[in-house]
Coordinates of C-alpha atoms and ligand atoms in Angstrom, one line a residue:
X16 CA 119.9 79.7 99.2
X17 CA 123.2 78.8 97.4
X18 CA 121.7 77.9 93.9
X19 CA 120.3 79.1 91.5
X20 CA 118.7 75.8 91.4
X21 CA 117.1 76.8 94.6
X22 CA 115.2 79.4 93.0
X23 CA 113.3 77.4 90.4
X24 CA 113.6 79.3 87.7
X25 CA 111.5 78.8 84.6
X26 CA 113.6 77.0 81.8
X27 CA 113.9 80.1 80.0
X28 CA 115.8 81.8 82.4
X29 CA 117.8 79.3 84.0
X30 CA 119.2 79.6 79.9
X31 CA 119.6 82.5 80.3
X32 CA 121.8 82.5 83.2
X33 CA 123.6 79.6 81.6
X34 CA 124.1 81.8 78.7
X35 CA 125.6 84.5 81.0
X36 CA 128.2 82.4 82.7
X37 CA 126.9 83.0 86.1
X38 CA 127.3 80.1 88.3
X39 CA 125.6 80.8 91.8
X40 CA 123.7 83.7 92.9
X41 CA 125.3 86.5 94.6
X42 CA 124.4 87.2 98.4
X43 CA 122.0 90.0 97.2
X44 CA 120.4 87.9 94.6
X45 CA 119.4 85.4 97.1
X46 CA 118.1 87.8 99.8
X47 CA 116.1 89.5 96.6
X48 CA 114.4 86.7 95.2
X49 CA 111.8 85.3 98.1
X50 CA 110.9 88.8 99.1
X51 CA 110.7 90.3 95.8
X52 CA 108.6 87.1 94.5
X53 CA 106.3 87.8 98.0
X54 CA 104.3 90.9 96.2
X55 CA 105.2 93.2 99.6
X56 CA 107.4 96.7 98.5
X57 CA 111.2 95.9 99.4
X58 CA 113.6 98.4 99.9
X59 CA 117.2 96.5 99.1
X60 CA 120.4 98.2 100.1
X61 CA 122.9 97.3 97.8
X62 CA 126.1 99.0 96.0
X63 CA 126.7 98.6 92.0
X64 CA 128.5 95.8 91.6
X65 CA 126.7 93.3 94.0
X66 CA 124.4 92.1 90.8
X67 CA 121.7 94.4 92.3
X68 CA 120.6 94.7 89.1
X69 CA 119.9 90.5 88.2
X70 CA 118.7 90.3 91.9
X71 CA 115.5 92.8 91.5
X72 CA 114.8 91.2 87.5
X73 CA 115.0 87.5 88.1
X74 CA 112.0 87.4 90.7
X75 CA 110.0 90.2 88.3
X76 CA 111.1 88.6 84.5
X77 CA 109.7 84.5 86.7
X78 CA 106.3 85.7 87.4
X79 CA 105.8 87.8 84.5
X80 CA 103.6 85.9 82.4
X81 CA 103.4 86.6 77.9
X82 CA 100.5 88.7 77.1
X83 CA 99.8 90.9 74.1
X84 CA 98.5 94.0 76.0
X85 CA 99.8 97.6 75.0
X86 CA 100.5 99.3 78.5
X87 CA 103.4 97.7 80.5
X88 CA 103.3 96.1 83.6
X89 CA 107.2 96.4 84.6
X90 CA 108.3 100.0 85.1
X91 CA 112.1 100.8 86.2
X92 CA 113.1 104.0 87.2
X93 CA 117.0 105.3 86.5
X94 CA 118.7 108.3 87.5
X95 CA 120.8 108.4 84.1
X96 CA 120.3 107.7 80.4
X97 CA 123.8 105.1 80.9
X98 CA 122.0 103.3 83.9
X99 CA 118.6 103.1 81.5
X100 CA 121.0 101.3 78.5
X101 CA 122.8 99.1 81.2
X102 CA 119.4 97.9 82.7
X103 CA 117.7 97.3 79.1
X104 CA 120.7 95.4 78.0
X105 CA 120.7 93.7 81.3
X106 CA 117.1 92.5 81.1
X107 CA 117.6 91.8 77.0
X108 CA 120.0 88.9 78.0
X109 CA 117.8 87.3 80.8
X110 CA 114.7 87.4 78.5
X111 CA 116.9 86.0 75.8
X112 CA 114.5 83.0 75.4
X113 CA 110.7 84.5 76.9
X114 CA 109.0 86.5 74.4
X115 CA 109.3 90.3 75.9
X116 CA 109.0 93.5 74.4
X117 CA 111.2 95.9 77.0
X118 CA 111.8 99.7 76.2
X119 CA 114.8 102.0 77.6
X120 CA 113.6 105.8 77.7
X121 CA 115.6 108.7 78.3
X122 CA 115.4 112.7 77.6
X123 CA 117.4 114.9 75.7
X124 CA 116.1 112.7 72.6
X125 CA 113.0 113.2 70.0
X126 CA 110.3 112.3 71.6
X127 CA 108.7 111.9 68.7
X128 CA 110.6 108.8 67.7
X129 CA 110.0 107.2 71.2
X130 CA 106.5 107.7 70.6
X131 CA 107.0 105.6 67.9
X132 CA 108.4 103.1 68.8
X133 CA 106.4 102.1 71.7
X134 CA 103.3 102.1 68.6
X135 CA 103.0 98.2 69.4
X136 CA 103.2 98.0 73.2
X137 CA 105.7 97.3 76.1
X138 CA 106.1 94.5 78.9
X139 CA 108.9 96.3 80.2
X140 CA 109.9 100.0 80.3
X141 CA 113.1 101.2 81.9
X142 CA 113.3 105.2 81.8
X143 CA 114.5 108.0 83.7
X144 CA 111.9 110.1 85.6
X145 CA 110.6 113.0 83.3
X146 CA 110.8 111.5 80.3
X147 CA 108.6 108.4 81.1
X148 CA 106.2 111.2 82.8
X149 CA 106.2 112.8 79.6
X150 CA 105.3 109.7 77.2
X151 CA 103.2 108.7 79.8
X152 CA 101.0 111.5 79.7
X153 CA 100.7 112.1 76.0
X154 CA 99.4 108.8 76.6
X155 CA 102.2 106.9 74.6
X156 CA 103.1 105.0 77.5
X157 CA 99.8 104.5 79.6
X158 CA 101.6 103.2 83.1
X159 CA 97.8 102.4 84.5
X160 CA 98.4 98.9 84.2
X161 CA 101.7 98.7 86.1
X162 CA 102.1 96.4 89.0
X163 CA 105.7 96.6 89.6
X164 CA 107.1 99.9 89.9
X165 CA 111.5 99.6 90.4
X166 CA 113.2 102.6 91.7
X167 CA 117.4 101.7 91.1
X168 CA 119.7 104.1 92.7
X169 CA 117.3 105.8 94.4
X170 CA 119.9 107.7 96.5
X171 CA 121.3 108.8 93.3
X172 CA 117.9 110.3 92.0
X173 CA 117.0 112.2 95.4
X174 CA 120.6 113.8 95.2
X175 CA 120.3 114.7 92.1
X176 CA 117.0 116.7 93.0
X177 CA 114.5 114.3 90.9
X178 CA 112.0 114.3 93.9
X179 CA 109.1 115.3 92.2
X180 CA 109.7 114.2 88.9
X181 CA 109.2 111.2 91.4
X182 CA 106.1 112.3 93.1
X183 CA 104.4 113.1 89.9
X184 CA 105.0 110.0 88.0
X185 CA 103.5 108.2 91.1
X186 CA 100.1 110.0 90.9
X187 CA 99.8 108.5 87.6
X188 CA 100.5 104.8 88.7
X189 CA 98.2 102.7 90.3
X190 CA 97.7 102.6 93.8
X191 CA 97.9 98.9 93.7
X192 CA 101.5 98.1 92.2
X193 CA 104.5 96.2 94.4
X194 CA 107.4 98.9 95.1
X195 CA 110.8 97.8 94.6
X196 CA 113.6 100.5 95.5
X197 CA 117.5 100.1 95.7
X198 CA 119.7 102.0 97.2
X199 CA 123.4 102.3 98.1
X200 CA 123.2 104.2 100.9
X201 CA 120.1 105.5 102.9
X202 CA 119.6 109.2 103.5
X203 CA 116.8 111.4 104.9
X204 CA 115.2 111.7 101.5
X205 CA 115.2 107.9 100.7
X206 CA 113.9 107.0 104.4
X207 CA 111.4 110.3 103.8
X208 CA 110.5 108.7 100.1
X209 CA 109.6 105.2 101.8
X210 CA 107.6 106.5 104.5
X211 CA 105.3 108.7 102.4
X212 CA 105.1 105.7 99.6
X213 CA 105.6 102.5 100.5
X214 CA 103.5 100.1 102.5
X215 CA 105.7 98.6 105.4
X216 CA 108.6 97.5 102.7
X217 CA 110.2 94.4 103.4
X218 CA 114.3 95.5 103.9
X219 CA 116.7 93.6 102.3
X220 CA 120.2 95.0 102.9
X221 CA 123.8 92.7 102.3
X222 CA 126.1 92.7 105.5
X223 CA 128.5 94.5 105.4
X224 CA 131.7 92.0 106.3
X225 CA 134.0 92.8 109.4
X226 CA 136.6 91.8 107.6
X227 CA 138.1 95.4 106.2
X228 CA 137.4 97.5 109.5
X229 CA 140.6 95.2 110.9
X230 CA 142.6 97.4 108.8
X231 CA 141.2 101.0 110.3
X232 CA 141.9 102.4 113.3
X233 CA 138.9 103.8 114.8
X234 CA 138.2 106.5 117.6
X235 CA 135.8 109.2 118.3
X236 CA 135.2 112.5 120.1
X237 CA 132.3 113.3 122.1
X238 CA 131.7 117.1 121.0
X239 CA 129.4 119.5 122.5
X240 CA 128.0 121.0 119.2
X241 CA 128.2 122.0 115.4
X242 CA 131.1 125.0 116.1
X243 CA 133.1 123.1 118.8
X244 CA 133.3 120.1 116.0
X245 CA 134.2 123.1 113.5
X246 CA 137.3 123.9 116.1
X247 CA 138.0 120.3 116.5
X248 CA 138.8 119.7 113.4
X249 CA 140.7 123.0 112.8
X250 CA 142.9 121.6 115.4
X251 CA 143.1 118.0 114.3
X252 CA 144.2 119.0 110.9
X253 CA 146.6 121.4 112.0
X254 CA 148.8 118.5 112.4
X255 CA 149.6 118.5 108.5
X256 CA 152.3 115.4 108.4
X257 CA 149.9 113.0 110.7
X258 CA 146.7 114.1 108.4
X259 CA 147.7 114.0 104.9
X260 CA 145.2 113.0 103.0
X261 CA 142.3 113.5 104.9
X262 CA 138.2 113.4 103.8
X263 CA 135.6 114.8 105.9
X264 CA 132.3 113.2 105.7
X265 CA 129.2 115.5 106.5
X266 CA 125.6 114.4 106.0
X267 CA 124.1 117.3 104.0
X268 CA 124.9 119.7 101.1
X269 CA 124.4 122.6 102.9
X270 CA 126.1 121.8 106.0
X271 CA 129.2 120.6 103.4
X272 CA 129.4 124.0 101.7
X273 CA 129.1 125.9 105.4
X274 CA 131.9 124.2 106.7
X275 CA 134.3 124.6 103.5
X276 CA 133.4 128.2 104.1
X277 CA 134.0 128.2 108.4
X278 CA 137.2 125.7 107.9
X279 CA 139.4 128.4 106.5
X280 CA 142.7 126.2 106.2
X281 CA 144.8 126.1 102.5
X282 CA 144.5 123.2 100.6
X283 CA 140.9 122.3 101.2
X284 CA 138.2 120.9 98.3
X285 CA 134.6 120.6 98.7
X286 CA 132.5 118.0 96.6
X287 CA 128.6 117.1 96.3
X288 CA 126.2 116.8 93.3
X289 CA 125.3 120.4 93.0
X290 CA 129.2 121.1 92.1
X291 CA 129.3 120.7 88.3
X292 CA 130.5 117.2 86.6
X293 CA 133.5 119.8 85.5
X294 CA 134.4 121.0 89.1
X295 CA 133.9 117.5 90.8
X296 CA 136.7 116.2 88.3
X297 CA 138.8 119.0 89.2
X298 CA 138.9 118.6 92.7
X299 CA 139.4 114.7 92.7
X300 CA 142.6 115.5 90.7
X301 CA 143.7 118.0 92.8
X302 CA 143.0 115.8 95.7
X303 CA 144.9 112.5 94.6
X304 CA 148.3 115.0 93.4
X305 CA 147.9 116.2 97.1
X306 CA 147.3 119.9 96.2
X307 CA 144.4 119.6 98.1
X308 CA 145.2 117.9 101.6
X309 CA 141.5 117.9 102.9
X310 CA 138.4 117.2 100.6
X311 CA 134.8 118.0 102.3
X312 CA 132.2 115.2 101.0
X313 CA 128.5 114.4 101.3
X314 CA 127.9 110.4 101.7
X315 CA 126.0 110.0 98.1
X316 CA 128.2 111.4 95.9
X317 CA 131.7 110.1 97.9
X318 CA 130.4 106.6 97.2
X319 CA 131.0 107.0 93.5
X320 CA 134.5 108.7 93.5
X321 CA 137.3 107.1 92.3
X322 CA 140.1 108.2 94.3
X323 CA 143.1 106.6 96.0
X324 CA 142.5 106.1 99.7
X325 CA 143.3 108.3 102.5
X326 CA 145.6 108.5 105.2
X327 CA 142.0 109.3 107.8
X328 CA 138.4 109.8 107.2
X329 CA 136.9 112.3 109.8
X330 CA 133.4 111.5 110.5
X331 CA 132.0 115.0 111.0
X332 CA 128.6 113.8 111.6
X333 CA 127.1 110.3 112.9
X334 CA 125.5 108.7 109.7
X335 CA 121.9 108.3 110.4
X336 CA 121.9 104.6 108.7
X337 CA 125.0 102.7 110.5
X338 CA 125.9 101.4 106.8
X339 CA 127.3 104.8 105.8
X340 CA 129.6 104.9 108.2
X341 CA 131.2 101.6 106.7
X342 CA 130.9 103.0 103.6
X343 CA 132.7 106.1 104.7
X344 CA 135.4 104.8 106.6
X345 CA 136.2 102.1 103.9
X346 CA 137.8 105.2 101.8
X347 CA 140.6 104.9 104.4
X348 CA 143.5 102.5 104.8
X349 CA 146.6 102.8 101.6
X350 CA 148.2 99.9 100.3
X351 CA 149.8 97.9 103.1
X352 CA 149.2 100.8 105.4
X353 CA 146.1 100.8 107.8
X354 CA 143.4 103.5 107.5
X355 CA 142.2 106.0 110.5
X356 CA 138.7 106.7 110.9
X357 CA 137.5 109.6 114.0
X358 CA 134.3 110.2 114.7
X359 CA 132.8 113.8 115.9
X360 CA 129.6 113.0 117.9
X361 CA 126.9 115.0 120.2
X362 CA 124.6 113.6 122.8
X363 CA 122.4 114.0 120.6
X364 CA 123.8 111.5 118.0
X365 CA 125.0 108.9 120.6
X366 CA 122.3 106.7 119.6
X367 CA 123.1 106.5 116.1
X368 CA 126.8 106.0 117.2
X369 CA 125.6 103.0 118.9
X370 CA 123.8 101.1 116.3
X371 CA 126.8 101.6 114.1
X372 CA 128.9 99.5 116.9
X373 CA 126.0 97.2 117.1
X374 CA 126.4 96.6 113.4
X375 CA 130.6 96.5 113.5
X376 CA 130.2 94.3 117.1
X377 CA 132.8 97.0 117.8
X378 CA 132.7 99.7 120.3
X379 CA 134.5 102.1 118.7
X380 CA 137.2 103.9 121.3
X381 CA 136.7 107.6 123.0
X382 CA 139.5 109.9 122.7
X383 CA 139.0 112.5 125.5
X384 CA 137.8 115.9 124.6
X385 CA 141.2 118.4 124.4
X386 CA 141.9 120.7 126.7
X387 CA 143.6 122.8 124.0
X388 CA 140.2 123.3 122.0
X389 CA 137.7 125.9 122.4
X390 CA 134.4 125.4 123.2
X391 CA 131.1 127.5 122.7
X392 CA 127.4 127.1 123.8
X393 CA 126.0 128.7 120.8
X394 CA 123.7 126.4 118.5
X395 CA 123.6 126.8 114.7
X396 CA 120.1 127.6 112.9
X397 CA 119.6 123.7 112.5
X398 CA 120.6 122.7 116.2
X399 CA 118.0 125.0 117.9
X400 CA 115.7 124.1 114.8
X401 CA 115.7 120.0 115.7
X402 CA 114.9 121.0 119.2
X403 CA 112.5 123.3 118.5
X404 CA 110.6 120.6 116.5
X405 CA 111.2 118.3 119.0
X406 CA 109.8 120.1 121.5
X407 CA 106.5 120.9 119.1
X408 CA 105.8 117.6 118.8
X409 CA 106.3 116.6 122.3
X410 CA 103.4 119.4 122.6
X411 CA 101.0 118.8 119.8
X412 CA 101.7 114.5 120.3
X413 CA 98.8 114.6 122.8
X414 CA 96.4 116.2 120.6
X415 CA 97.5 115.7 117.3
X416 CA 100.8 113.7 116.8
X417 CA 100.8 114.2 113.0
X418 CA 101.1 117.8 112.7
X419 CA 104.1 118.3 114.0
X420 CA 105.8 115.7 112.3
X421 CA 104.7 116.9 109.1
X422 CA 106.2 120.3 109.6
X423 CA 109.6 119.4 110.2
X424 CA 109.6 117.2 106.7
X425 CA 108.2 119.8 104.9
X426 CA 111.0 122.0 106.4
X427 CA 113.6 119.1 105.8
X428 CA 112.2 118.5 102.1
X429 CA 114.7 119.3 99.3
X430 CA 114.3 122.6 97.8
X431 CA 117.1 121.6 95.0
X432 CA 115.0 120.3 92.3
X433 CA 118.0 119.6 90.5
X434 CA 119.1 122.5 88.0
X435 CA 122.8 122.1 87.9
X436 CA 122.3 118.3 87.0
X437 CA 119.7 119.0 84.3
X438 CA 122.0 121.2 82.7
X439 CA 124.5 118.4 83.4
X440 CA 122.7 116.3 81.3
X441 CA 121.1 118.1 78.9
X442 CA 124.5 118.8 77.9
X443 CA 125.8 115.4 77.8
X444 CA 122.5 114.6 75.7
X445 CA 122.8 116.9 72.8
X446 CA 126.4 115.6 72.3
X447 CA 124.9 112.3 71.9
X448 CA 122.1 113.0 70.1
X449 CA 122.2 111.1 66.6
X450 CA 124.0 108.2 68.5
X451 CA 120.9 108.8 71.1
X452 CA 118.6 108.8 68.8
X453 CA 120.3 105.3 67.0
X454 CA 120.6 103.5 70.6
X455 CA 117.0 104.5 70.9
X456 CA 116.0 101.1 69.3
X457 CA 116.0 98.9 72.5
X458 CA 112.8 98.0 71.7
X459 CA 112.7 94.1 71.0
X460 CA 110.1 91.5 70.0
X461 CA 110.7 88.0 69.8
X462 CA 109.0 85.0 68.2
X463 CA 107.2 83.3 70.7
X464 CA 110.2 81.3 71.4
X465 CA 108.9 80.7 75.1
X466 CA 105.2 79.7 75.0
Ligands
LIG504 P1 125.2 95.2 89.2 O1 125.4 95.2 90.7 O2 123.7 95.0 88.9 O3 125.7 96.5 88.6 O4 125.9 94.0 88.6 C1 127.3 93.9 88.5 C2 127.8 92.9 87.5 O5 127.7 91.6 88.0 C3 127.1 92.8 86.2 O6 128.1 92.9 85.1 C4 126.4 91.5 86.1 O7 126.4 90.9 84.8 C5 127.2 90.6 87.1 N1 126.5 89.6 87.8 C6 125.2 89.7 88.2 N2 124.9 88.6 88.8 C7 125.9 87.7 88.8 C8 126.2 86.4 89.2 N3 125.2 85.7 89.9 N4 127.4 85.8 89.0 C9 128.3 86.5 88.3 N5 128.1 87.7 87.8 C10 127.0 88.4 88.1

C-alpha cells in the first residue's frame, strides 16, 4: 500500500488527514492498517517518530462505529501524562469530523474532577496505568465494554516498573478485547508481557534500512564468560585516544550497575530508569563535555537520550531481539567520521549473534581473542542460574514441561515496581497541578457532524 487511498478510509477521516497535511502513509502506517483492522492482537515495533501513533488509530477511529453508550470501547495505555496529552490531541484531529467523545487521564490530578467529567460517557479513553485502574474501579470509567485495549511504549512502561499496574488493569477488561501493543525495542519483559497476554499477536515491525550500518565499522569477540568480558573491556578501553567516547550497552539494570561497580576505570557514567530524571541529565552532560569518556547504558532508556554520537559502541551483551543491536550501534559514527561498533559474545549467545547478521545480511567480523587478557572459568550468579534452569527443564520437559519454565519467569520477573519513577512523577505532577487540572478538559463532544 502506497495511499492512503488504498486504505479506504471513511470520508471523515480521509478529511481529516487532508486537514493534517499528510500526503501518503508512512511505512508503519501501512504495515498497521490490514492487521490492526484483522481483530487478531499485533505487536508493532516502531520508534516515536515513525507516525506509530496515526498507524494504530486510523484502523481503530474506521471501524469504530457512533453510539451513545457510557463505558468506552477504545482504551490506550501511556507510560506518561505528556504521551496521554499527545495521543488525545492526536486522536482529536483525526476525529475532527466523526462525532467522538475521547478522554486523556492521568494521576497526580483531582480525581474528583475526572470523575466528572467522564459524567456523560467515553468512546475513547487514553490514560496512564493506575489512574485509569483507579476511575475504573470506583466505577467512573467501567472498561467492561472494551474491545480494543492499546498498550504505546510498552518498553517504556515495563522499565519504568508499571508491570502490575498492568496486570491489574487487565483482570478488569474483558477477556474478549483485540490487543494492540507498540514498542521501540523488545525486551524480556515485553516478549514475557505478550506471552502471558496475548493470543498469537500478529508482529508488525518496520525494517530497519541497511543504509546507516555502511558508516560503522563492525567486529566482535568471542568471550568465554561474564568476568572475561569485564577484563576485555578493561583492556579495550585502556586505549584512551582510540576509545574516546565510548557507550557500553548491557541488557539489564542490574547487570549495568554491577559492571559500573567491577569496571573501576576514571571517567565512567552509568545510566538506566532507576537513576533519577536529575542524575540521568547529569551524566548526559558530563558525557557530551567528555568528562566522562565511558557511559554504561541499558537498551530502553539509551533509545531516548539525546546525545552527540560516539567514537564506538561496545556491545557488552548480544541483544536478545536483533533490532536492538541496530538501535545500539546507530549511537555511533560522528559527523563525517564513521562509527565502531564491537561485540562481546558467548557460545551461549551465538545464536542471537546470528539472527542479528541475518537481519543486517552482514556477518559481522571476529577479532581473535587477545592473548594479553585474562581469562577465568568462574560463572556469575546468573550464568550458573540459566544453566541451572536449563537443565531443570530439560528434566521436568518429560513429565511436566510447564513447571519449569514457569520458575525461571517468576525468577526473571521485575521486582522494581517502579518507586524512583513514581516519585519522578508525582513530582513533576504537583508542579503542574492547576495547569493539570485546566488541561484536564480533553473531553469533547461533537454535533453529530458525521452521521
Ligand atoms: P509518532 O511516531 O506517532 O510520534 O508521529 C510522529 C509525527 O509524525 C507526528 O507529529 C505525526 O503528526 C506525524 N505523522 C504521522 N503520520 C504522518 C504521515 N502519514 N505523514 C506525515 N506526517 C505524519
Amino acid at each position: 500500500m502506497k495511499s492512503f487511498d488504498d486504505f479506504k478510509l471513511n470520508k471523515f477521516l480521509n478529511n481529516a488527514i487532508v486537514d493534517l497535511g499528510y500526503e501518503k502513509p508512512t511505512p508503519i502506517q501501512c504495515e498497521a492498517f490490514p492487521v490492526v483492522r484483522s481483530g487478531s492482537d499485533v505487536v508493532g515495533i516502531s520508534q516515536t517518530g515513525t507516525g506509530k501513533t496515526v498507524a494504530y488509530l486510523l484502523p481503530i477511529l474506521q471501524d469504530l462505529n457512533y453510539s451513545k453508550q457510557h463505558s468506552p470501547r477504545v482504551l490506550i495505555l501511556v507510560p506518561t501524562r505528556e504521551l496521554v496529552i499527545q495521543v488525545v490531541d492526536a486522536v482529536n484531529k483525526l476525529a475532527e469530523y466523526l462525532s467522538l467523545r475521547v478522554y486523556g487521564a492521568y494521576g497526580g490530578v483531582n480525581i474528583k474532577g475526572q470523575k466528572e467529567d467522564v459524567i456523560g460517557g467515553t468512546d475513547v479513553v487514553v490514560a496512564t496505568p493506575g489512574r485509569i485502574f483507579d476511575l475504573a474501579v470506583s466505577f467512573a470509567i467501567p472498561l467492561k465494554d472494551i474491545k480494543k485495549l492499546v498498550i504505546d511504549e510498552v518498553d517504556v512502561m515495563l522499565d519504568l516498573g508499571f508491570r502490575t499496574q498492568l496486570k491489574n488493569l487487565f483482570d478488569l477488561l474483558p477477556d474478549n478485547r483485540q490487543n494492540i501493543m507498540f514498542s521501540a525495542t523488545m525486551t524480556k519483559d515485553v516478549d514475557e508481557l505478550i506471552d502471558t497476554f496475548f493470543r498469537t499477536p500478529k508482529k508488525i515491525a518496520i525494517a530497519i534500512s541497511g543504509e546507516p550500518l555502511k558508516n560503522i565499522n563492525q567486529a566482535s569477540y568471542q568471550v568465554k564468560n561474564y568476568l572475561t568480558k569485564v577484563n576485555l573491556l578493561r583492556e579495550v578501553l585502556s586505549d584512551k585516544e582510540e576509545f574516546a567516547k565510548v557507550v557500553v550497552f548491557i541488557s539489564s539494570k542490574k547487570l549495568a550497575n554491577r559492571l559500573y561497580e567491577q569496571l573501576e576505570i576514571n571517567g565512567l557514567g552509568l545510566i538506566h530508569s532507576d537513576k533519577s530524571q536529575n542524575s540521568r541529565i547529569d551524566t548526559i552532560e558530563l558525557f557530551d563535555k567528555g568528562e566522562y569518556r565511558v557511559l554504561i547504558a541499558t537498551d530502553v532508556i539509551a533509545r531516548g537520550l539525546d546525545f552527540d554520537k560516539v567514537s564506538h559502541v561496545i556491545n557488552f551483551d548480544v541483544p536478545t531481539y536483533p533490532e536492538n543491536y541496530i538501535h545500539r550501534i546507530g549511537r555511533s559514527g560522528r559527523a563525517e567520521e564513521k562509527g565502531n561498533s564491537l561485540l562481546f559474545y558467548t557460545e551461549k549467545e551465538t545464536e542471537a549473534k546470528e539472527q542479528i547478521e541475518e537481519l543486517m545480511k552482514y556477518e559481522i567480523p571476529e577479532i581473535p581473542f587477545p592473548g594479553n587478557v585474562a581469562t577465568t572459568d568462574q560463572l556469575i550468579f546468573e550464568e550458573r542460574e540459566s544453566t541451572r534452569v536449563v537443565q531443570s527443564r530439560n528434566r521436568e520437559s518429560s513429565k511436566d514441561g510447564g513447571d519449569a519454565f514457569q520458575d525461571k519467569s517468576e525468577k526473571n520477573s521485575k521486582t522494581n515496581q517502579g518507586g524512583s519513577y513514581h516519585r519522578e512523577i508525582a513530582s513533576k505532577y504537583k508542579k503542574n497541578r492547576t495547569r493539570g487540572d485546566k488541561g484536564q478538559n480533553l473531553n469533547k463532544k461533537k454535533k453529530n457532524k458525521s452521521r
